[in-house]
Amino acid sequence: MGTKVKAIERNVAFEKGKQKWAYVMQADLYGQLTQSKVIEEAAVRSGLAKQVINAAWGAIGAVITAWATEGHSVAVPGLGSLRFGLNSTAVEDVNKVSSSLINRRYIIFVPNADIKEELAKTSVNITCYDRNGKIVKQVTSADKNDTGEDDNKDNTNQGGGTSQGGGTSQEGGGTNQGGDSSQGGGTTEGGGGDDNVSL
């Protein structure tokens, strides 16, 4: 089964009173799997009892929470890694630096190579809707597409003087990873392919 995508005709003009219609694509989610459903499926695939999977699930979640909140990038088995990041307001006077300058805290998820490869080779099913909501075209593609690693390579600063989601010098983005430090600093690992989830 391929990834479902909607291409909806929208007015993309920035100036008030003007119209510029274009088809804008977005992912069409099937729905959300509950924790119990995930545990049930994992039990079937692994041959382990649901109670064992449930206990492991809880323990892994506790480990990730404990270590990530201390500033570590924590591996998520089979998926990648995650850590916390933040956006803040920049100030010139060091005496004004405080936690009140933090505007947003979020989770940075960095998928592993296997997930990116699977995403790249997954077929895409696109349904096109005109401005009236009528289906005008359906497209199915099995072509490999960009997995989103370079989506934000030109976006070098998202607040607080740190580089968030931008490409690093090794990836051709030419931005500074980690602000003034070589590690951490609320930067993302792996460029713009990260998924930021607000807390």
PDB file of N, CA and C in Angstrom, residues 63-137:
ATOM      1  N   VAL A  63      13.231   5.233  29.834  1.00  0.00           N
ATOM      2  CA  VAL A  63      14.654   5.479  29.573  1.00  0.00           C
ATOM      3  C   VAL A  63      14.830   6.674  28.641  1.00  0.00           C
ATOM      4  N   ILE A  64      14.036   6.702  27.569  1.00  0.00           N
ATOM      5  CA  ILE A  64      14.130   7.804  26.606  1.00  0.00           C
ATOM      6  C   ILE A  64      13.822   9.133  27.277  1.00  0.00           C
ATOM      7  N   THR A  65      12.758   9.159  28.078  1.00  0.00           N
ATOM      8  CA  THR A  65      12.370  10.394  28.761  1.00  0.00           C
ATOM      9  C   THR A  65      13.451  10.864  29.718  1.00  0.00           C
ATOM     10  N   ALA A  66      13.986   9.926  30.516  1.00  0.00           N
ATOM     11  CA  ALA A  66      14.988  10.284  31.517  1.00  0.00           C
ATOM     12  C   ALA A  66      16.260  10.833  30.881  1.00  0.00           C
ATOM     13  N   TRP A  67      16.744  10.176  29.831  1.00  0.00           N
ATOM     14  CA  TRP A  67      18.001  10.589  29.227  1.00  0.00           C
ATOM     15  C   TRP A  67      17.833  11.790  28.300  1.00  0.00           C
ATOM     16  N   ALA A  68      16.743  11.842  27.568  1.00  0.00           N
ATOM     17  CA  ALA A  68      16.537  12.963  26.646  1.00  0.00           C
ATOM     18  C   ALA A  68      16.376  14.279  27.396  1.00  0.00           C
ATOM     19  N   THR A  69      15.708  14.248  28.544  1.00  0.00           N
ATOM     20  CA  THR A  69      15.517  15.473  29.316  1.00  0.00           C
ATOM     21  C   THR A  69      16.811  15.956  29.952  1.00  0.00           C
ATOM     22  N   GLU A  70      17.824  15.101  29.971  1.00  0.00           N
ATOM     23  CA  GLU A  70      19.135  15.509  30.479  1.00  0.00           C
ATOM     24  C   GLU A  70      20.036  16.033  29.362  1.00  0.00           C
ATOM     25  N   GLY A  71      19.502  16.067  28.140  1.00  0.00           N
ATOM     26  CA  GLY A  71      20.259  16.632  27.031  1.00  0.00           C
ATOM     27  C   GLY A  71      20.909  15.625  26.116  1.00  0.00           C
ATOM     28  N   HIS A  72      20.598  14.343  26.295  1.00  0.00           N
ATOM     29  CA  HIS A  72      21.185  13.311  25.442  1.00  0.00           C
ATOM     30  C   HIS A  72      20.342  13.092  24.188  1.00  0.00           C
ATOM     31  N   SER A  73      21.004  12.677  23.115  1.00  0.00           N
ATOM     32  CA  SER A  73      20.301  12.167  21.944  1.00  0.00           C
ATOM     33  C   SER A  73      20.129  10.674  22.175  1.00  0.00           C
ATOM     34  N   VAL A  74      18.889  10.215  22.243  1.00  0.00           N
ATOM     35  CA  VAL A  74      18.610   8.839  22.654  1.00  0.00           C
ATOM     36  C   VAL A  74      18.107   8.019  21.472  1.00  0.00           C
ATOM     37  N   ALA A  75      18.682   6.844  21.297  1.00  0.00           N
ATOM     38  CA  ALA A  75      18.266   5.953  20.213  1.00  0.00           C
ATOM     39  C   ALA A  75      16.880   5.386  20.491  1.00  0.00           C
ATOM     40  N   VAL A  76      16.044   5.375  19.464  1.00  0.00           N
ATOM     41  CA  VAL A  76      14.738   4.724  19.526  1.00  0.00           C
ATOM     42  C   VAL A  76      14.876   3.447  18.702  1.00  0.00           C
ATOM     43  N   PRO A  77      14.854   2.276  19.337  1.00  0.00           N
ATOM     44  CA  PRO A  77      15.146   1.020  18.636  1.00  0.00           C
ATOM     45  C   PRO A  77      14.365   0.844  17.337  1.00  0.00           C
ATOM     46  N   GLY A  78      15.108   0.630  16.260  1.00  0.00           N
ATOM     47  CA  GLY A  78      14.496   0.367  14.969  1.00  0.00           C
ATOM     48  C   GLY A  78      13.987   1.579  14.224  1.00  0.00           C
ATOM     49  N   LEU A  79      14.091   2.760  14.822  1.00  0.00           N
ATOM     50  CA  LEU A  79      13.516   3.957  14.203  1.00  0.00           C
ATOM     51  C   LEU A  79      14.515   5.074  13.960  1.00  0.00           C
ATOM     52  N   GLY A  80      15.356   5.354  14.929  1.00  0.00           N
ATOM     53  CA  GLY A  80      16.289   6.465  14.808  1.00  0.00           C
ATOM     54  C   GLY A  80      16.672   6.984  16.172  1.00  0.00           C
ATOM     55  N   SER A  81      16.640   8.291  16.348  1.00  0.00           N
ATOM     56  CA  SER A  81      16.960   8.885  17.641  1.00  0.00           C
ATOM     57  C   SER A  81      16.140  10.150  17.835  1.00  0.00           C
ATOM     58  N   LEU A  82      16.029  10.557  19.094  1.00  0.00           N
ATOM     59  CA  LEU A  82      15.316  11.802  19.379  1.00  0.00           C
ATOM     60  C   LEU A  82      15.980  12.531  20.524  1.00  0.00           C
ATOM     61  N   ARG A  83      15.741  13.824  20.561  1.00  0.00           N
ATOM     62  CA  ARG A  83      16.219  14.669  21.644  1.00  0.00           C
ATOM     63  C   ARG A  83      15.369  15.923  21.683  1.00  0.00           C
ATOM     64  N   PHE A  84      15.532  16.681  22.736  1.00  0.00           N
ATOM     65  CA  PHE A  84      14.760  17.897  22.896  1.00  0.00           C
ATOM     66  C   PHE A  84      15.504  19.090  22.311  1.00  0.00           C
ATOM     67  N   GLY A  85      14.756  20.026  21.769  1.00  0.00           N
ATOM     68  CA  GLY A  85      15.314  21.270  21.269  1.00  0.00           C
ATOM     69  C   GLY A  85      14.434  22.420  21.721  1.00  0.00           C
ATOM     70  N   LEU A  86      14.837  23.636  21.399  1.00  0.00           N
ATOM     71  CA  LEU A  86      14.032  24.795  21.790  1.00  0.00           C
ATOM     72  C   LEU A  86      14.282  25.964  20.863  1.00  0.00           C
ATOM     73  N   ASN A  87      13.334  26.875  20.847  1.00  0.00           N
ATOM     74  CA  ASN A  87      13.463  28.173  20.188  1.00  0.00           C
ATOM     75  C   ASN A  87      13.404  29.244  21.265  1.00  0.00           C
ATOM     76  N   SER A  88      14.197  30.296  21.097  1.00  0.00           N
ATOM     77  CA  SER A  88      14.200  31.345  22.105  1.00  0.00           C
ATOM     78  C   SER A  88      14.425  32.706  21.460  1.00  0.00           C
ATOM     79  N   THR A  89      14.169  33.737  22.230  1.00  0.00           N
ATOM     80  CA  THR A  89      14.392  35.106  21.783  1.00  0.00           C
ATOM     81  C   THR A  89      15.836  35.498  22.078  1.00  0.00           C
ATOM     82  N   ALA A  90      16.505  36.106  21.108  1.00  0.00           N
ATOM     83  CA  ALA A  90      17.893  36.533  21.285  1.00  0.00           C
ATOM     84  C   ALA A  90      17.945  37.898  21.972  1.00  0.00           C
ATOM     85  N   VAL A  91      18.894  38.061  22.885  1.00  0.00           N
ATOM     86  CA  VAL A  91      19.101  39.341  23.568  1.00  0.00           C
ATOM     87  C   VAL A  91      20.584  39.694  23.512  1.00  0.00           C
ATOM     88  N   GLU A  92      20.883  40.992  23.475  1.00  0.00           N
ATOM     89  CA  GLU A  92      22.270  41.449  23.409  1.00  0.00           C
ATOM     90  C   GLU A  92      22.919  41.506  24.784  1.00  0.00           C
ATOM     91  N   ASP A  93      22.120  41.782  25.815  1.00  0.00           N
ATOM     92  CA  ASP A  93      22.644  41.936  27.174  1.00  0.00           C
ATOM     93  C   ASP A  93      22.606  40.601  27.897  1.00  0.00           C
ATOM     94  N   VAL A  94      23.767  40.121  28.349  1.00  0.00           N
ATOM     95  CA  VAL A  94      23.834  38.833  29.035  1.00  0.00           C
ATOM     96  C   VAL A  94      23.012  38.834  30.318  1.00  0.00           C
ATOM     97  N   ASN A  95      22.820  39.990  30.920  1.00  0.00           N
ATOM     98  CA  ASN A  95      22.051  40.076  32.160  1.00  0.00           C
ATOM     99  C   ASN A  95      20.567  39.810  31.947  1.00  0.00           C
ATOM    100  N   LYS A  96      20.136  39.859  30.682  1.00  0.00           N
ATOM    101  CA  LYS A  96      18.729  39.620  30.378  1.00  0.00           C
ATOM    102  C   LYS A  96      18.439  38.166  30.014  1.00  0.00           C
ATOM    103  N   VAL A  97      19.484  37.351  29.964  1.00  0.00           N
ATOM    104  CA  VAL A  97      19.294  35.940  29.628  1.00  0.00           C
ATOM    105  C   VAL A  97      18.597  35.219  30.771  1.00  0.00           C
ATOM    106  N   SER A  98      17.481  34.577  30.463  1.00  0.00           N
ATOM    107  CA  SER A  98      16.742  33.801  31.460  1.00  0.00           C
ATOM    108  C   SER A  98      15.854  32.797  30.744  1.00  0.00           C
ATOM    109  N   SER A  99      15.274  31.890  31.505  1.00  0.00           N
ATOM    110  CA  SER A  99      14.411  30.863  30.916  1.00  0.00           C
ATOM    111  C   SER A  99      13.145  31.452  30.314  1.00  0.00           C
ATOM    112  N   SER A 100      12.799  32.680  30.696  1.00  0.00           N
ATOM    113  CA  SER A 100      11.594  33.312  30.144  1.00  0.00           C
ATOM    114  C   SER A 100      11.753  33.643  28.663  1.00  0.00           C
ATOM    115  N   LEU A 101      12.979  33.605  28.151  1.00  0.00           N
ATOM    116  CA  LEU A 101      13.221  33.876  26.735  1.00  0.00           C
ATOM    117  C   LEU A 101      12.897  32.679  25.854  1.00  0.00           C
ATOM    118  N   ILE A 102      12.699  31.513  26.468  1.00  0.00           N
ATOM    119  CA  ILE A 102      12.376  30.307  25.703  1.00  0.00           C
ATOM    120  C   ILE A 102      10.942  30.402  25.193  1.00  0.00           C
ATOM    121  N   ASN A 103      10.784  30.344  23.881  1.00  0.00           N
ATOM    122  CA  ASN A 103       9.463  30.461  23.266  1.00  0.00           C
ATOM    123  C   ASN A 103       8.783  29.118  23.065  1.00  0.00           C
ATOM    124  N   ARG A 104       9.586  28.091  22.788  1.00  0.00           N
ATOM    125  CA  ARG A 104       8.993  26.793  22.456  1.00  0.00           C
ATOM    126  C   ARG A 104       9.990  25.680  22.735  1.00  0.00           C
ATOM    127  N   ARG A 105       9.501  24.611  23.332  1.00  0.00           N
ATOM    128  CA  ARG A 105      10.294  23.395  23.497  1.00  0.00           C
ATOM    129  C   ARG A 105       9.682  22.317  22.616  1.00  0.00           C
ATOM    130  N   TYR A 106      10.517  21.525  21.983  1.00  0.00           N
ATOM    131  CA  TYR A 106       9.992  20.509  21.080  1.00  0.00           C
ATOM    132  C   TYR A 106      10.917  19.300  21.022  1.00  0.00           C
ATOM    133  N   ILE A 107      10.436  18.243  20.380  1.00  0.00           N
ATOM    134  CA  ILE A 107      11.204  17.018  20.220  1.00  0.00           C
ATOM    135  C   ILE A 107      11.730  16.951  18.796  1.00  0.00           C
ATOM    136  N   ILE A 108      13.007  16.661  18.650  1.00  0.00           N
ATOM    137  CA  ILE A 108      13.627  16.492  17.341  1.00  0.00           C
ATOM    138  C   ILE A 108      13.819  15.000  17.105  1.00  0.00           C
ATOM    139  N   PHE A 109      13.155  14.472  16.097  1.00  0.00           N
ATOM    140  CA  PHE A 109      13.289  13.053  15.755  1.00  0.00           C
ATOM    141  C   PHE A 109      14.135  12.917  14.495  1.00  0.00           C
ATOM    142  N   VAL A 110      15.157  12.083  14.558  1.00  0.00           N
ATOM    143  CA  VAL A 110      16.048  11.844  13.423  1.00  0.00           C
ATOM    144  C   VAL A 110      15.887  10.390  12.991  1.00  0.00           C
ATOM    145  N   PRO A 111      15.211  10.133  11.868  1.00  0.00           N
ATOM    146  CA  PRO A 111      15.015   8.744  11.422  1.00  0.00           C
ATOM    147  C   PRO A 111      16.323   8.111  10.984  1.00  0.00           C
ATOM    148  N   ASN A 112      16.408   6.790  11.142  1.00  0.00           N
ATOM    149  CA  ASN A 112      17.622   6.100  10.710  1.00  0.00           C
ATOM    150  C   ASN A 112      17.596   5.850   9.204  1.00  0.00           C
ATOM    151  N   ALA A 113      18.695   5.307   8.692  1.00  0.00           N
ATOM    152  CA  ALA A 113      18.836   5.110   7.248  1.00  0.00           C
ATOM    153  C   ALA A 113      17.798   4.143   6.692  1.00  0.00           C
ATOM    154  N   ASP A 114      17.446   3.116   7.467  1.00  0.00           N
ATOM    155  CA  ASP A 114      16.468   2.130   6.995  1.00  0.00           C
ATOM    156  C   ASP A 114      15.095   2.762   6.779  1.00  0.00           C
ATOM    157  N   ILE A 115      14.688   3.628   7.713  1.00  0.00           N
ATOM    158  CA  ILE A 115      13.394   4.301   7.589  1.00  0.00           C
ATOM    159  C   ILE A 115      13.397   5.225   6.375  1.00  0.00           C
ATOM    160  N   LYS A 116      14.485   5.962   6.187  1.00  0.00           N
ATOM    161  CA  LYS A 116      14.581   6.872   5.044  1.00  0.00           C
ATOM    162  C   LYS A 116      14.541   6.104   3.726  1.00  0.00           C
ATOM    163  N   GLU A 117      15.234   4.956   3.694  1.00  0.00           N
ATOM    164  CA  GLU A 117      15.254   4.149   2.475  1.00  0.00           C
ATOM    165  C   GLU A 117      13.870   3.589   2.168  1.00  0.00           C
ATOM    166  N   GLU A 118      13.173   3.139   3.211  1.00  0.00           N
ATOM    167  CA  GLU A 118      11.829   2.600   3.024  1.00  0.00           C
ATOM    168  C   GLU A 118      10.879   3.680   2.524  1.00  0.00           C
ATOM    169  N   LEU A 119      11.016   4.886   3.071  1.00  0.00           N
ATOM    170  CA  LEU A 119      10.174   6.006   2.646  1.00  0.00           C
ATOM    171  C   LEU A 119      10.449   6.372   1.195  1.00  0.00           C
ATOM    172  N   ALA A 120      11.733   6.338   0.809  1.00  0.00           N
ATOM    173  CA  ALA A 120      12.113   6.724  -0.548  1.00  0.00           C
ATOM    174  C   ALA A 120      11.556   5.778  -1.599  1.00  0.00           C
ATOM    175  N   LYS A 121      11.435   4.496  -1.270  1.00  0.00           N
ATOM    176  CA  LYS A 121      10.980   3.524  -2.264  1.00  0.00           C
ATOM    177  C   LYS A 121       9.486   3.216  -2.174  1.00  0.00           C
ATOM    178  N   THR A 122       8.794   3.865  -1.241  1.00  0.00           N
ATOM    179  CA  THR A 122       7.351   3.659  -1.114  1.00  0.00           C
ATOM    180  C   THR A 122       6.610   4.409  -2.218  1.00  0.00           C
ATOM    181  N   SER A 123       5.673   3.741  -2.862  1.00  0.00           N
ATOM    182  CA  SER A 123       4.894   4.393  -3.916  1.00  0.00           C
ATOM    183  C   SER A 123       3.981   5.460  -3.325  1.00  0.00           C
ATOM    184  N   VAL A 124       3.613   6.417  -4.166  1.00  0.00           N
ATOM    185  CA  VAL A 124       2.780   7.532  -3.727  1.00  0.00           C
ATOM    186  C   VAL A 124       1.495   7.548  -4.544  1.00  0.00           C
ATOM    187  N   ASN A 125       0.361   7.597  -3.864  1.00  0.00           N
ATOM    188  CA  ASN A 125      -0.946   7.688  -4.515  1.00  0.00           C
ATOM    189  C   ASN A 125      -1.500   9.094  -4.298  1.00  0.00           C
ATOM    190  N   ILE A 126      -1.593   9.869  -5.380  1.00  0.00           N
ATOM    191  CA  ILE A 126      -2.014  11.268  -5.284  1.00  0.00           C
ATOM    192  C   ILE A 126      -3.432  11.431  -5.813  1.00  0.00           C
ATOM    193  N   THR A 127      -4.291  12.034  -5.001  1.00  0.00           N
ATOM    194  CA  THR A 127      -5.648  12.377  -5.420  1.00  0.00           C
ATOM    195  C   THR A 127      -5.746  13.892  -5.522  1.00  0.00           C
ATOM    196  N   CYS A 128      -6.130  14.393  -6.705  1.00  0.00           N
ATOM    197  CA  CYS A 128      -6.190  15.834  -6.954  1.00  0.00           C
ATOM    198  C   CYS A 128      -7.616  16.353  -6.796  1.00  0.00           C
ATOM    199  N   TYR A 129      -7.769  17.406  -5.997  1.00  0.00           N
ATOM    200  CA  TYR A 129      -9.068  18.038  -5.772  1.00  0.00           C
ATOM    201  C   TYR A 129      -9.016  19.470  -6.290  1.00  0.00           C
ATOM    202  N   ASP A 130     -10.064  19.888  -7.021  1.00  0.00           N
ATOM    203  CA  ASP A 130     -10.097  21.280  -7.459  1.00  0.00           C
ATOM    204  C   ASP A 130     -10.588  22.163  -6.318  1.00  0.00           C
ATOM    205  N   ARG A 131     -10.714  23.453  -6.593  1.00  0.00           N
ATOM    206  CA  ARG A 131     -11.081  24.410  -5.547  1.00  0.00           C
ATOM    207  C   ARG A 131     -12.478  24.185  -4.982  1.00  0.00           C
ATOM    208  N   ASN A 132     -13.298  23.400  -5.691  1.00  0.00           N
ATOM    209  CA  ASN A 132     -14.650  23.093  -5.218  1.00  0.00           C
ATOM    210  C   ASN A 132     -14.729  21.755  -4.490  1.00  0.00           C
ATOM    211  N   GLY A 133     -13.581  21.093  -4.326  1.00  0.00           N
ATOM    212  CA  GLY A 133     -13.559  19.821  -3.620  1.00  0.00           C
ATOM    213  C   GLY A 133     -13.837  18.614  -4.490  1.00  0.00           C
ATOM    214  N   LYS A 134     -13.892  18.798  -5.799  1.00  0.00           N
ATOM    215  CA  LYS A 134     -14.170  17.701  -6.723  1.00  0.00           C
ATOM    216  C   LYS A 134     -12.871  17.015  -7.141  1.00  0.00           C
ATOM    217  N   ILE A 135     -12.903  15.678  -7.157  1.00  0.00           N
ATOM    218  CA  ILE A 135     -11.739  14.916  -7.600  1.00  0.00           C
ATOM    219  C   ILE A 135     -11.591  15.064  -9.112  1.00  0.00           C
ATOM    220  N   VAL A 136     -10.438  15.560  -9.550  1.00  0.00           N
ATOM    221  CA  VAL A 136     -10.216  15.801 -10.975  1.00  0.00           C
ATOM    222  C   VAL A 136      -9.136  14.895 -11.566  1.00  0.00           C
ATOM    223  N   LYS A 137      -8.338  14.266 -10.709  1.00  0.00           N
ATOM    224  CA  LYS A 137      -7.285  13.394 -11.224  1.00  0.00           C
ATOM    225  C   LYS A 137      -6.730  12.522 -10.106  1.00  0.00           C
TER     226      LYS A 137
END
